[in-house]
Amino acid sequence: MASKLQKQRVEGPFLDRIGIPGVLKWGFLGLLIFQTGLGVEANFITPHLVEVLGSKEATASYIITAYSLAALIASYLSGVLSDLMGPKKVMIIGFALWAIFQVSFLLSLGTGNYWLVAVTYFFRGLAYPLFSFSFLVWVNITAMKSMAGTSVGWFYVMFTGGLPTIGSLVAIASISVFGGGTAGEHGAMWVALALATVGALMVFLGCRAENGNKRIAPAHESTSTVLLSGIRLLFSNSKVMQGFLIRLINTAPQFGMFVILPVVIADELGWGQSRWLLMTTFIFAGNILFNAFFGNVGDRIGWVNTVRWFGVFASAIGLLLWWYVPHMVPAGSTWGYVVSVVAGVTFGICLAGFVPMGAIMPANAPEHRGAAMAMYTTAAGGAAFLGTSVVSIVLSVTGALGWDPFMQKSAVIWAFVALYGCAFIMVGNLRTEQDDPVKRQQMRDADTAALEILAANKQRTDIRES
């Protein structure tokens, strides 16, 4: 019996020690499964819509764009609604909307009605950020102060581990089981509904932390004040504004590269589409593996130091490597491709250096943590728009100047590097108590003492129950 009690004592505090709040442990696993459900359709939804609706790809893209707009709106609402009613309640609303409109969307596909499909998919886009990003708020208000960065890192491990990584693997298997083609894809999306449901139930039944059901915003603030608090905070708190801009810049180059690199890697340099897709898989995998790592680094050496050097500076270097290395090796060569993949993975890993931003922004607005996270998640959604806009603007200007294609695309890369330069300057203004070595150690000592109390209480409980 002694060995059993010892094992139980280790398992409880262990999760907290690695940055996963023990009271939310089932939430992290549930998020992974929910995101896996979301990721099932990621790589086939556009051609599926084209086939089912009998429309052009450009027409189907309007539905995807509307979905992205809905997700952007909900990314903001996830934070302010969590402030208003507590993150767990918002997650319940988000899942209910997702389940209802996932079923509606799948049934509407059978009708072939463009507008019915578009409307149901739009409302489904409102749902998933309410679930996933509200959990990020819950993590932020629950994590130990000394390990908040690591906890955010674990959130992103689960978030991106499901969408698109594991979700893509589930799609491959499911499509085959349901006979392949359009029918197989349709069946896979029903599997996605089942996975999302399982993940959500794990969160709702397994996470019983009371702070998830409580209002975060000050009690005296009206509903309208709370709902507009993110926008108000953006313009009244310069640190939140700078954090918002840094998060916008964070992954903008990633989306920009996804515009200009596919043709370069697949056609111009002769490695083919399959190898381009394989390259992106490795890049995402590298990012996932290092999210929690850089969160932990931030907790140890300071959040701002980590974002500035491992996120901003290193990502700029990684971006340059990802662009120039493929052009410096023999086109079409196997070893050249491997080296190019390594360069891309370097960029993916360095993007994980931005993870502490998820802890920095709410720390700079302690009385409106949900509102600060609303602007953080809104910026995350806006990064795609910024990335593609930079590509469009730079290519248009350089094209009008008569530059050759390589120089035009190189100019895009250097435009992103310039944005990283701006982020490098701004992040220095976002220092929190955690960035002070003395206070950081005090936080760590306080949390260590709290863990020891938790372990002692659990031991006494185990002894009484035995």
CSV table of C-alpha atoms in Angstrom, one decimal:
chain,number,residue,atom,x,y,z
A,1,MET,CA,0.0,0.0,0.0
A,2,ALA,CA,2.9,2.3,0.7
A,3,SER,CA,4.2,2.1,-2.8
A,4,LYS,CA,0.7,2.8,-4.2
A,5,LEU,CA,0.4,6.0,-2.0
A,6,GLN,CA,3.9,7.1,-3.1
A,7,LYS,CA,3.0,6.7,-6.7
A,8,GLN,CA,-0.2,8.7,-6.2
A,9,ARG,CA,1.7,11.5,-4.5
A,10,VAL,CA,4.1,11.8,-7.4
A,11,GLU,CA,1.5,11.8,-10.1
A,12,GLY,CA,-0.5,14.7,-8.7
A,13,PRO,CA,2.2,17.3,-8.2
A,14,PHE,CA,4.2,16.0,-11.2
A,15,LEU,CA,1.8,17.6,-13.7
A,16,ASP,CA,2.0,20.9,-11.9
A,17,ARG,CA,5.8,20.7,-11.9
A,18,ILE,CA,5.9,20.3,-15.7
A,19,GLY,CA,3.5,23.2,-16.2
A,20,ILE,CA,0.2,21.4,-16.6
A,21,PRO,CA,-2.2,22.5,-13.8
A,22,GLY,CA,-3.4,19.3,-12.3
A,23,VAL,CA,-7.0,20.5,-12.0
A,24,LEU,CA,-7.1,21.0,-15.8
A,25,LYS,CA,-5.2,17.8,-16.8
A,26,TRP,CA,-8.3,16.3,-18.6
A,27,GLY,CA,-8.8,19.6,-20.3
A,28,PHE,CA,-5.5,19.5,-22.0
A,29,LEU,CA,-6.2,16.0,-23.3
A,30,GLY,CA,-9.7,16.9,-24.2
A,31,LEU,CA,-8.4,19.9,-26.2
A,32,LEU,CA,-6.1,17.7,-28.1
A,33,ILE,CA,-8.9,15.4,-29.1
A,34,PHE,CA,-11.3,18.3,-29.9
A,35,GLN,CA,-8.6,19.9,-32.1
A,36,THR,CA,-8.0,16.6,-33.8
A,37,GLY,CA,-11.7,16.6,-34.8
A,38,LEU,CA,-11.3,20.1,-36.2
A,39,GLY,CA,-8.2,19.1,-38.1
A,40,VAL,CA,-9.8,16.2,-40.0
A,41,GLU,CA,-11.1,18.4,-42.8
A,42,ALA,CA,-8.2,20.9,-43.0
A,43,ASN,CA,-6.5,19.4,-46.0
A,44,PHE,CA,-9.5,18.6,-48.1
A,45,ILE,CA,-12.4,21.0,-47.3
A,46,THR,CA,-11.9,23.3,-50.4
A,47,PRO,CA,-11.8,20.5,-53.1
A,48,HIS,CA,-14.6,18.8,-51.2
A,49,LEU,CA,-16.8,21.9,-51.5
A,50,VAL,CA,-15.9,22.3,-55.2
A,51,GLU,CA,-16.9,18.7,-55.9
A,52,VAL,CA,-20.1,18.7,-53.9
A,53,LEU,CA,-21.3,22.2,-55.0
A,54,GLY,CA,-20.1,21.9,-58.5
A,55,SER,CA,-18.6,25.3,-58.3
A,56,LYS,CA,-15.2,26.8,-59.1
A,57,GLU,CA,-12.5,26.8,-56.5
A,58,ALA,CA,-12.6,30.6,-56.3
A,59,THR,CA,-16.3,30.4,-55.5
A,60,ALA,CA,-15.7,27.8,-52.8
A,61,SER,CA,-13.0,30.0,-51.3
A,62,TYR,CA,-15.6,32.6,-50.4
A,63,ILE,CA,-17.1,30.1,-48.0
A,64,ILE,CA,-13.7,29.5,-46.5
A,65,THR,CA,-13.0,33.2,-46.2
A,66,ALA,CA,-16.3,33.8,-44.5
A,67,TYR,CA,-15.5,30.9,-42.1
A,68,SER,CA,-12.1,32.6,-41.3
A,69,LEU,CA,-13.9,35.9,-40.6
A,70,ALA,CA,-16.3,34.2,-38.2
A,71,ALA,CA,-13.4,32.6,-36.4
A,72,LEU,CA,-11.6,36.0,-36.1
A,73,ILE,CA,-14.8,37.5,-34.5
A,74,ALA,CA,-15.1,34.6,-32.1
A,75,SER,CA,-11.4,34.8,-31.2
A,76,TYR,CA,-12.2,38.2,-29.7
A,77,LEU,CA,-15.4,37.1,-28.1
A,78,SER,CA,-13.7,34.1,-26.4
A,79,GLY,CA,-11.7,36.4,-24.2
A,80,VAL,CA,-14.3,39.0,-23.3
A,81,LEU,CA,-17.1,36.5,-22.7
A,82,SER,CA,-14.7,34.5,-20.5
A,83,ASP,CA,-14.2,37.8,-18.6
A,84,LEU,CA,-18.0,38.1,-18.3
A,85,MET,CA,-19.2,34.6,-17.4
A,86,GLY,CA,-16.1,32.4,-16.9
A,87,PRO,CA,-14.2,30.4,-19.5
A,88,LYS,CA,-15.9,27.0,-18.9
A,89,LYS,CA,-19.3,28.4,-19.6
A,90,VAL,CA,-18.1,29.9,-22.8
A,91,MET,CA,-16.5,26.6,-23.8
A,92,ILE,CA,-19.9,24.9,-23.3
A,93,ILE,CA,-21.5,27.5,-25.6
A,94,GLY,CA,-18.8,27.0,-28.1
A,95,PHE,CA,-19.1,23.3,-28.3
A,96,ALA,CA,-22.9,23.4,-28.5
A,97,LEU,CA,-22.7,25.8,-31.4
A,98,TRP,CA,-20.0,23.6,-33.1
A,99,ALA,CA,-22.0,20.4,-32.7
A,100,ILE,CA,-25.3,22.0,-34.0
A,101,PHE,CA,-23.7,23.6,-37.0
A,102,GLN,CA,-21.4,20.7,-37.8
A,103,VAL,CA,-24.5,18.5,-38.2
A,104,SER,CA,-26.3,21.3,-40.1
A,105,PHE,CA,-23.3,21.8,-42.4
A,106,LEU,CA,-23.0,18.1,-43.1
A,107,LEU,CA,-26.7,17.8,-43.9
A,108,SER,CA,-26.6,20.9,-46.0
A,109,LEU,CA,-23.8,19.4,-48.2
A,110,GLY,CA,-26.3,16.7,-49.2
A,111,THR,CA,-28.6,19.4,-50.6
A,112,GLY,CA,-25.9,21.0,-52.8
A,113,ASN,CA,-27.4,24.4,-51.9
A,114,TYR,CA,-24.5,26.9,-51.9
A,115,TRP,CA,-26.0,29.5,-49.6
A,116,LEU,CA,-27.2,26.9,-47.1
A,117,VAL,CA,-23.7,25.4,-47.0
A,118,ALA,CA,-22.1,28.9,-46.7
A,119,VAL,CA,-24.4,30.0,-43.8
A,120,THR,CA,-24.0,26.8,-41.7
A,121,TYR,CA,-20.2,26.8,-42.2
A,122,PHE,CA,-20.0,30.4,-41.2
A,123,PHE,CA,-21.8,29.8,-37.9
A,124,ARG,CA,-19.6,26.8,-37.3
A,125,GLY,CA,-16.6,29.1,-37.7
A,126,LEU,CA,-17.9,31.1,-34.7
A,127,ALA,CA,-17.9,28.1,-32.5
A,128,TYR,CA,-14.4,26.6,-32.3
A,129,PRO,CA,-12.5,29.7,-30.9
A,130,LEU,CA,-15.1,30.0,-28.2
A,131,PHE,CA,-14.2,26.5,-27.1
A,132,SER,CA,-10.4,26.4,-27.7
A,133,PHE,CA,-9.3,30.0,-26.9
A,134,SER,CA,-11.6,30.1,-23.8
A,135,PHE,CA,-9.6,27.2,-22.5
A,136,LEU,CA,-6.4,29.2,-23.0
A,137,VAL,CA,-8.0,31.9,-20.7
A,138,TRP,CA,-8.8,29.2,-18.2
A,139,VAL,CA,-5.2,27.9,-18.3
A,140,ASN,CA,-3.9,31.5,-17.8
A,141,ILE,CA,-6.0,32.2,-14.7
A,142,THR,CA,-5.2,28.8,-13.2
A,143,ALA,CA,-1.5,28.2,-13.9
A,144,MET,CA,1.1,28.9,-11.2
A,145,LYS,CA,2.7,32.3,-11.7
A,146,SER,CA,6.2,30.8,-12.0
A,147,MET,CA,5.1,28.4,-14.8
A,148,ALA,CA,2.6,30.4,-16.7
A,149,GLY,CA,4.7,30.4,-19.9
A,150,THR,CA,5.1,26.6,-19.7
A,151,SER,CA,1.4,26.2,-19.3
A,152,VAL,CA,0.7,28.3,-22.4
A,153,GLY,CA,3.3,26.2,-24.2
A,154,TRP,CA,1.5,23.0,-23.3
A,155,PHE,CA,-1.8,24.6,-24.6
A,156,TYR,CA,-0.2,25.1,-28.0
A,157,VAL,CA,1.3,21.5,-28.0
A,158,MET,CA,-2.3,20.3,-27.7
A,159,PHE,CA,-3.8,22.9,-30.0
A,160,THR,CA,-1.5,22.4,-33.0
A,161,GLY,CA,-1.0,18.7,-32.2
A,162,GLY,CA,-4.6,18.1,-33.1
A,163,LEU,CA,-5.0,20.8,-35.8
A,164,PRO,CA,-3.6,20.0,-38.3
A,165,THR,CA,-1.2,17.2,-37.3
A,166,ILE,CA,-3.1,14.3,-35.8
A,167,GLY,CA,-6.3,15.5,-37.6
A,168,SER,CA,-4.6,14.9,-40.9
A,169,LEU,CA,-3.7,11.4,-40.0
A,170,VAL,CA,-7.2,10.6,-38.8
A,171,ALA,CA,-8.5,12.0,-42.2
A,172,ILE,CA,-6.3,9.7,-44.2
A,173,ALA,CA,-7.5,6.6,-42.2
A,174,SER,CA,-11.2,7.7,-42.1
A,175,ILE,CA,-11.5,8.6,-45.8
A,176,SER,CA,-10.1,5.1,-46.7
A,177,VAL,CA,-12.6,3.4,-44.3
A,178,PHE,CA,-15.5,5.2,-45.8
A,179,GLY,CA,-14.6,4.2,-49.4
A,180,GLY,CA,-12.5,7.2,-50.5
A,181,GLY,CA,-13.4,10.1,-52.7
A,182,THR,CA,-16.2,12.5,-51.7
A,183,ALA,CA,-18.1,9.9,-49.8
A,184,GLY,CA,-15.0,9.1,-47.8
A,185,GLU,CA,-14.4,12.7,-47.0
A,186,HIS,CA,-18.0,13.1,-45.9
A,187,GLY,CA,-17.7,10.1,-43.6
A,188,ALA,CA,-14.5,11.5,-42.2
A,189,MET,CA,-16.3,14.7,-41.2
A,190,TRP,CA,-18.8,12.6,-39.2
A,191,VAL,CA,-15.8,11.0,-37.4
A,192,ALA,CA,-14.6,14.6,-36.7
A,193,LEU,CA,-18.0,15.3,-34.9
A,194,ALA,CA,-17.5,12.2,-32.7
A,195,LEU,CA,-13.9,13.2,-31.8
A,196,ALA,CA,-14.9,16.7,-31.0
A,197,THR,CA,-17.7,15.5,-28.8
A,198,VAL,CA,-15.4,13.1,-26.9
A,199,GLY,CA,-12.9,15.9,-26.4
A,200,ALA,CA,-15.5,18.3,-25.1
A,201,LEU,CA,-16.9,15.8,-22.7
A,202,MET,CA,-13.5,15.1,-21.3
A,203,VAL,CA,-13.1,18.8,-20.6
A,204,PHE,CA,-16.6,19.4,-19.1
A,205,LEU,CA,-16.6,16.2,-16.9
A,206,GLY,CA,-12.9,16.2,-16.0
A,207,CYS,CA,-12.2,19.9,-15.2
A,208,ARG,CA,-13.9,21.0,-12.0
A,209,ALA,CA,-11.8,24.0,-11.1
A,210,GLU,CA,-14.3,26.5,-9.8
A,211,ASN,CA,-12.6,29.5,-11.4
A,212,GLY,CA,-13.8,28.3,-14.8
A,213,ASN,CA,-17.4,29.1,-13.8
A,214,LYS,CA,-16.7,32.6,-12.3
A,215,ARG,CA,-16.7,36.0,-13.8
A,216,ILE,CA,-13.1,37.3,-14.2
A,217,ALA,CA,-13.8,41.0,-14.9
A,218,PRO,CA,-14.4,43.4,-12.0
A,219,ALA,CA,-18.0,43.0,-10.6
A,220,HIS,CA,-18.8,46.7,-11.0
A,221,GLU,CA,-18.3,46.7,-14.8
A,222,SER,CA,-21.4,46.5,-17.0
A,223,THR,CA,-21.9,43.8,-19.7
A,224,SER,CA,-21.4,46.3,-22.5
A,225,THR,CA,-18.2,47.6,-20.8
A,226,VAL,CA,-16.8,44.1,-20.5
A,227,LEU,CA,-17.7,43.2,-24.1
A,228,LEU,CA,-15.9,46.2,-25.4
A,229,SER,CA,-13.1,46.0,-22.9
A,230,GLY,CA,-10.6,44.3,-25.3
A,231,ILE,CA,-11.0,47.1,-27.9
A,232,ARG,CA,-10.8,49.8,-25.1
A,233,LEU,CA,-7.8,48.1,-23.6
A,234,LEU,CA,-6.1,48.0,-27.0
A,235,PHE,CA,-6.2,51.8,-27.2
A,236,SER,CA,-5.8,52.7,-23.5
A,237,ASN,CA,-3.0,50.3,-22.6
A,238,SER,CA,0.1,50.8,-24.8
A,239,LYS,CA,1.6,47.5,-23.6
A,240,VAL,CA,-1.5,45.6,-24.8
A,241,MET,CA,-1.3,47.5,-28.1
A,242,GLN,CA,2.4,46.5,-28.6
A,243,GLY,CA,1.7,42.9,-27.5
A,244,PHE,CA,-1.2,42.8,-30.1
A,245,LEU,CA,1.2,44.0,-32.9
A,246,ILE,CA,3.9,41.5,-31.8
A,247,ARG,CA,1.4,38.7,-32.0
A,248,LEU,CA,0.2,39.9,-35.4
A,249,ILE,CA,3.8,39.8,-36.6
A,250,ASN,CA,4.6,36.5,-35.0
A,251,THR,CA,3.2,34.1,-37.5
A,252,ALA,CA,2.5,36.5,-40.4
A,253,PRO,CA,5.7,35.3,-42.2
A,254,GLN,CA,4.5,31.8,-42.0
A,255,PHE,CA,1.3,32.6,-43.9
A,256,GLY,CA,3.3,34.7,-46.3
A,257,MET,CA,5.7,31.8,-47.0
A,258,PHE,CA,2.7,29.5,-47.7
A,259,VAL,CA,1.8,31.9,-50.5
A,260,ILE,CA,5.1,32.2,-52.2
A,261,LEU,CA,7.0,29.0,-51.4
A,262,PRO,CA,4.7,26.1,-52.7
A,263,VAL,CA,5.4,27.0,-56.4
A,264,VAL,CA,9.1,27.6,-55.7
A,265,ILE,CA,9.7,24.3,-53.9
A,266,ALA,CA,7.4,22.1,-56.0
A,267,ASP,CA,8.0,23.6,-59.5
A,268,GLU,CA,10.8,26.1,-59.8
A,269,LEU,CA,13.2,24.0,-57.7
A,270,GLY,CA,11.8,20.7,-58.9
A,271,TRP,CA,11.0,18.8,-55.6
A,272,GLY,CA,7.3,18.3,-56.4
A,273,GLN,CA,4.2,18.9,-54.4
A,274,SER,CA,4.5,15.9,-52.2
A,275,ARG,CA,7.8,17.0,-50.9
A,276,TRP,CA,6.5,20.5,-50.3
A,277,LEU,CA,3.7,19.0,-48.2
A,278,LEU,CA,6.2,16.8,-46.4
A,279,MET,CA,8.4,19.8,-45.6
A,280,THR,CA,5.4,21.7,-44.0
A,281,THR,CA,4.7,18.6,-41.9
A,282,PHE,CA,8.2,18.6,-40.5
A,283,ILE,CA,8.0,22.3,-39.9
A,284,PHE,CA,4.8,22.0,-37.9
A,285,ALA,CA,6.1,19.0,-36.0
A,286,GLY,CA,9.2,20.9,-35.0
A,287,ASN,CA,7.1,23.8,-33.8
A,288,ILE,CA,4.8,21.5,-31.7
A,289,LEU,CA,7.8,19.7,-30.0
A,290,PHE,CA,9.3,23.0,-28.8
A,291,ASN,CA,6.2,24.9,-27.7
A,292,ALA,CA,6.4,23.7,-24.1
A,293,PHE,CA,10.2,23.8,-24.1
A,294,PHE,CA,10.3,27.5,-24.9
A,295,GLY,CA,7.5,28.2,-22.4
A,296,ASN,CA,9.7,26.6,-19.8
A,297,VAL,CA,12.7,28.6,-21.0
A,298,GLY,CA,10.7,31.7,-20.6
A,299,ASP,CA,9.7,30.8,-17.0
A,300,ARG,CA,13.4,30.3,-16.2
A,301,ILE,CA,15.2,33.2,-17.9
A,302,GLY,CA,12.3,35.7,-18.3
A,303,TRP,CA,9.4,35.9,-20.8
A,304,VAL,CA,10.6,39.0,-22.6
A,305,ASN,CA,14.2,37.7,-23.0
A,306,THR,CA,12.8,34.4,-24.5
A,307,VAL,CA,10.5,36.2,-27.0
A,308,ARG,CA,13.1,38.7,-28.0
A,309,TRP,CA,16.0,36.4,-28.7
A,310,PHE,CA,14.5,32.9,-29.3
A,311,GLY,CA,11.3,34.2,-30.9
A,312,VAL,CA,11.9,37.4,-32.7
A,313,PHE,CA,15.6,37.4,-33.5
A,314,ALA,CA,16.0,33.7,-34.1
A,315,SER,CA,12.8,33.6,-36.2
A,316,ALA,CA,14.2,36.3,-38.5
A,317,ILE,CA,17.3,34.2,-39.0
A,318,GLY,CA,15.3,31.1,-39.5
A,319,LEU,CA,13.1,32.8,-42.1
A,320,LEU,CA,16.1,33.9,-44.1
A,321,LEU,CA,17.5,30.4,-44.0
A,322,TRP,CA,14.2,28.9,-45.2
A,323,TRP,CA,14.2,31.2,-48.2
A,324,TYR,CA,17.8,31.3,-49.2
A,325,VAL,CA,19.0,27.8,-48.4
A,326,PRO,CA,16.8,26.1,-51.1
A,327,HIS,CA,18.2,28.5,-53.7
A,328,MET,CA,21.8,27.7,-52.6
A,329,VAL,CA,21.6,23.9,-53.1
A,330,PRO,CA,21.3,22.0,-56.3
A,331,ALA,CA,17.7,22.2,-57.5
A,332,GLY,CA,15.9,18.8,-57.3
A,333,SER,CA,18.7,17.1,-55.3
A,334,THR,CA,17.9,14.8,-52.4
A,335,TRP,CA,20.5,16.2,-50.1
A,336,GLY,CA,19.6,19.7,-51.1
A,337,TYR,CA,16.0,19.0,-50.1
A,338,VAL,CA,17.0,17.6,-46.8
A,339,VAL,CA,19.1,20.7,-46.0
A,340,SER,CA,16.2,22.9,-47.1
A,341,VAL,CA,13.8,21.0,-44.7
A,342,VAL,CA,16.3,21.5,-41.9
A,343,ALA,CA,16.3,25.3,-42.7
A,344,GLY,CA,12.4,25.3,-42.6
A,345,VAL,CA,12.3,23.3,-39.4
A,346,THR,CA,14.7,25.8,-37.8
A,347,PHE,CA,12.1,28.6,-38.6
A,348,GLY,CA,9.3,26.4,-37.2
A,349,ILE,CA,11.2,25.8,-34.0
A,350,CYS,CA,12.0,29.4,-33.5
A,351,LEU,CA,8.4,30.4,-33.9
A,352,ALA,CA,7.8,28.5,-30.6
A,353,GLY,CA,10.0,31.1,-29.0
A,354,PHE,CA,6.9,33.5,-29.1
A,355,VAL,CA,4.9,31.2,-26.7
A,356,PRO,CA,5.5,33.4,-23.6
A,357,MET,CA,3.5,36.2,-25.4
A,358,GLY,CA,0.4,34.3,-24.2
A,359,ALA,CA,1.5,35.0,-20.6
A,360,ILE,CA,3.0,38.5,-21.2
A,361,MET,CA,-0.2,40.1,-22.5
A,362,PRO,CA,-2.6,39.2,-19.6
A,363,ALA,CA,0.2,40.0,-17.1
A,364,ASN,CA,0.3,43.5,-18.5
A,365,ALA,CA,-3.4,43.9,-17.8
A,366,PRO,CA,-4.0,41.9,-14.6
A,367,GLU,CA,-7.5,43.3,-14.0
A,368,HIS,CA,-8.7,42.5,-17.5
A,369,ARG,CA,-6.9,39.2,-18.3
A,370,GLY,CA,-9.8,37.9,-20.5
A,371,ALA,CA,-9.8,41.2,-22.5
A,372,ALA,CA,-6.1,41.0,-22.9
A,373,MET,CA,-6.4,37.4,-24.1
A,374,ALA,CA,-9.2,38.5,-26.5
A,375,MET,CA,-6.7,40.8,-28.2
A,376,TYR,CA,-4.0,38.1,-28.2
A,377,THR,CA,-6.3,35.6,-29.9
A,378,THR,CA,-7.6,38.2,-32.3
A,379,ALA,CA,-4.1,39.0,-33.3
A,380,ALA,CA,-3.4,35.3,-33.8
A,381,GLY,CA,-6.3,35.2,-36.3
A,382,GLY,CA,-5.2,38.5,-38.0
A,383,ALA,CA,-1.7,37.2,-38.6
A,384,ALA,CA,-2.9,35.3,-41.7
A,385,PHE,CA,-4.4,38.6,-43.1
A,386,LEU,CA,-1.2,40.5,-42.4
A,387,GLY,CA,1.0,37.8,-43.9
A,388,THR,CA,-0.9,37.6,-47.2
A,389,SER,CA,-1.3,41.4,-47.4
A,390,VAL,CA,2.4,41.9,-47.1
A,391,VAL,CA,3.0,39.5,-50.0
A,392,SER,CA,0.4,41.2,-52.1
A,393,ILE,CA,1.7,44.7,-51.5
A,394,VAL,CA,5.4,43.9,-51.9
A,395,LEU,CA,4.9,41.9,-55.1
A,396,SER,CA,2.7,44.6,-56.6
A,397,VAL,CA,5.2,47.4,-55.9
A,398,THR,CA,8.3,45.4,-56.9
A,399,GLY,CA,6.4,44.1,-60.0
A,400,ALA,CA,5.6,47.7,-61.0
A,401,LEU,CA,9.3,48.5,-60.6
A,402,GLY,CA,10.2,45.7,-63.1
A,403,TRP,CA,12.1,43.5,-60.6
A,404,ASP,CA,12.7,39.8,-61.6
A,405,PRO,CA,10.6,37.1,-59.7
A,406,PHE,CA,13.5,36.1,-57.3
A,407,MET,CA,14.2,39.6,-56.3
A,408,GLN,CA,10.4,40.3,-55.8
A,409,LYS,CA,10.0,37.3,-53.5
A,410,SER,CA,13.3,38.2,-51.7
A,411,ALA,CA,11.9,41.6,-51.0
A,412,VAL,CA,8.9,40.0,-49.4
A,413,ILE,CA,11.2,38.1,-47.0
A,414,TRP,CA,13.1,41.2,-46.1
A,415,ALA,CA,9.8,43.0,-45.4
A,416,PHE,CA,9.0,40.3,-42.9
A,417,VAL,CA,12.5,40.6,-41.4
A,418,ALA,CA,11.8,44.4,-41.0
A,419,LEU,CA,8.6,43.6,-39.2
A,420,TYR,CA,10.5,41.3,-36.9
A,421,GLY,CA,12.8,44.2,-36.2
A,422,CYS,CA,9.9,46.3,-35.1
A,423,ALA,CA,8.8,43.4,-32.8
A,424,PHE,CA,12.3,43.2,-31.4
A,425,ILE,CA,12.1,46.8,-30.2
A,426,MET,CA,8.5,46.6,-28.9
A,427,VAL,CA,8.9,43.5,-26.9
A,428,GLY,CA,11.5,45.2,-24.7
A,429,ASN,CA,8.7,47.5,-23.4
A,430,LEU,CA,6.5,44.6,-22.1
A,431,ARG,CA,8.6,43.5,-19.1
A,432,THR,CA,6.5,42.2,-16.2
A,433,GLU,CA,7.4,41.2,-12.6
A,434,GLN,CA,8.4,37.8,-14.0
A,435,ASP,CA,11.2,39.4,-16.0
A,436,ASP,CA,12.9,40.5,-12.7
A,437,PRO,CA,15.2,37.7,-11.6
A,438,VAL,CA,14.6,38.4,-7.9
A,439,LYS,CA,10.8,38.4,-8.2
A,440,ARG,CA,10.9,35.4,-10.6
A,441,GLN,CA,12.7,33.4,-7.9
A,442,GLN,CA,10.2,34.6,-5.3
A,443,MET,CA,7.4,33.3,-7.5
A,444,ARG,CA,9.1,30.0,-7.9
A,445,ASP,CA,9.7,29.6,-4.2
A,446,ALA,CA,6.0,30.4,-3.4
A,447,ASP,CA,4.8,27.9,-6.0
A,448,THR,CA,7.2,25.2,-4.7
A,449,ALA,CA,5.8,25.7,-1.2
A,450,ALA,CA,2.3,25.5,-2.6
A,451,LEU,CA,3.1,22.2,-4.4
A,452,GLU,CA,4.5,20.8,-1.2
A,453,ILE,CA,1.3,21.7,0.7
A,454,LEU,CA,-0.7,20.1,-2.2
A,455,ALA,CA,1.3,16.9,-2.0
A,456,ALA,CA,1.0,16.8,1.8
A,457,ASN,CA,-2.8,17.3,1.6
A,458,LYS,CA,-3.1,14.6,-1.0
A,459,GLN,CA,-1.1,12.2,1.2
A,460,ARG,CA,-3.4,12.8,4.1
A,461,THR,CA,-6.4,12.3,1.9
A,462,ASP,CA,-5.0,9.0,0.5
A,463,ILE,CA,-4.3,7.7,4.0
A,464,ARG,CA,-7.8,8.6,5.3
A,465,GLU,CA,-9.4,6.9,2.2
A,466,SER,CA,-7.3,3.8,2.7
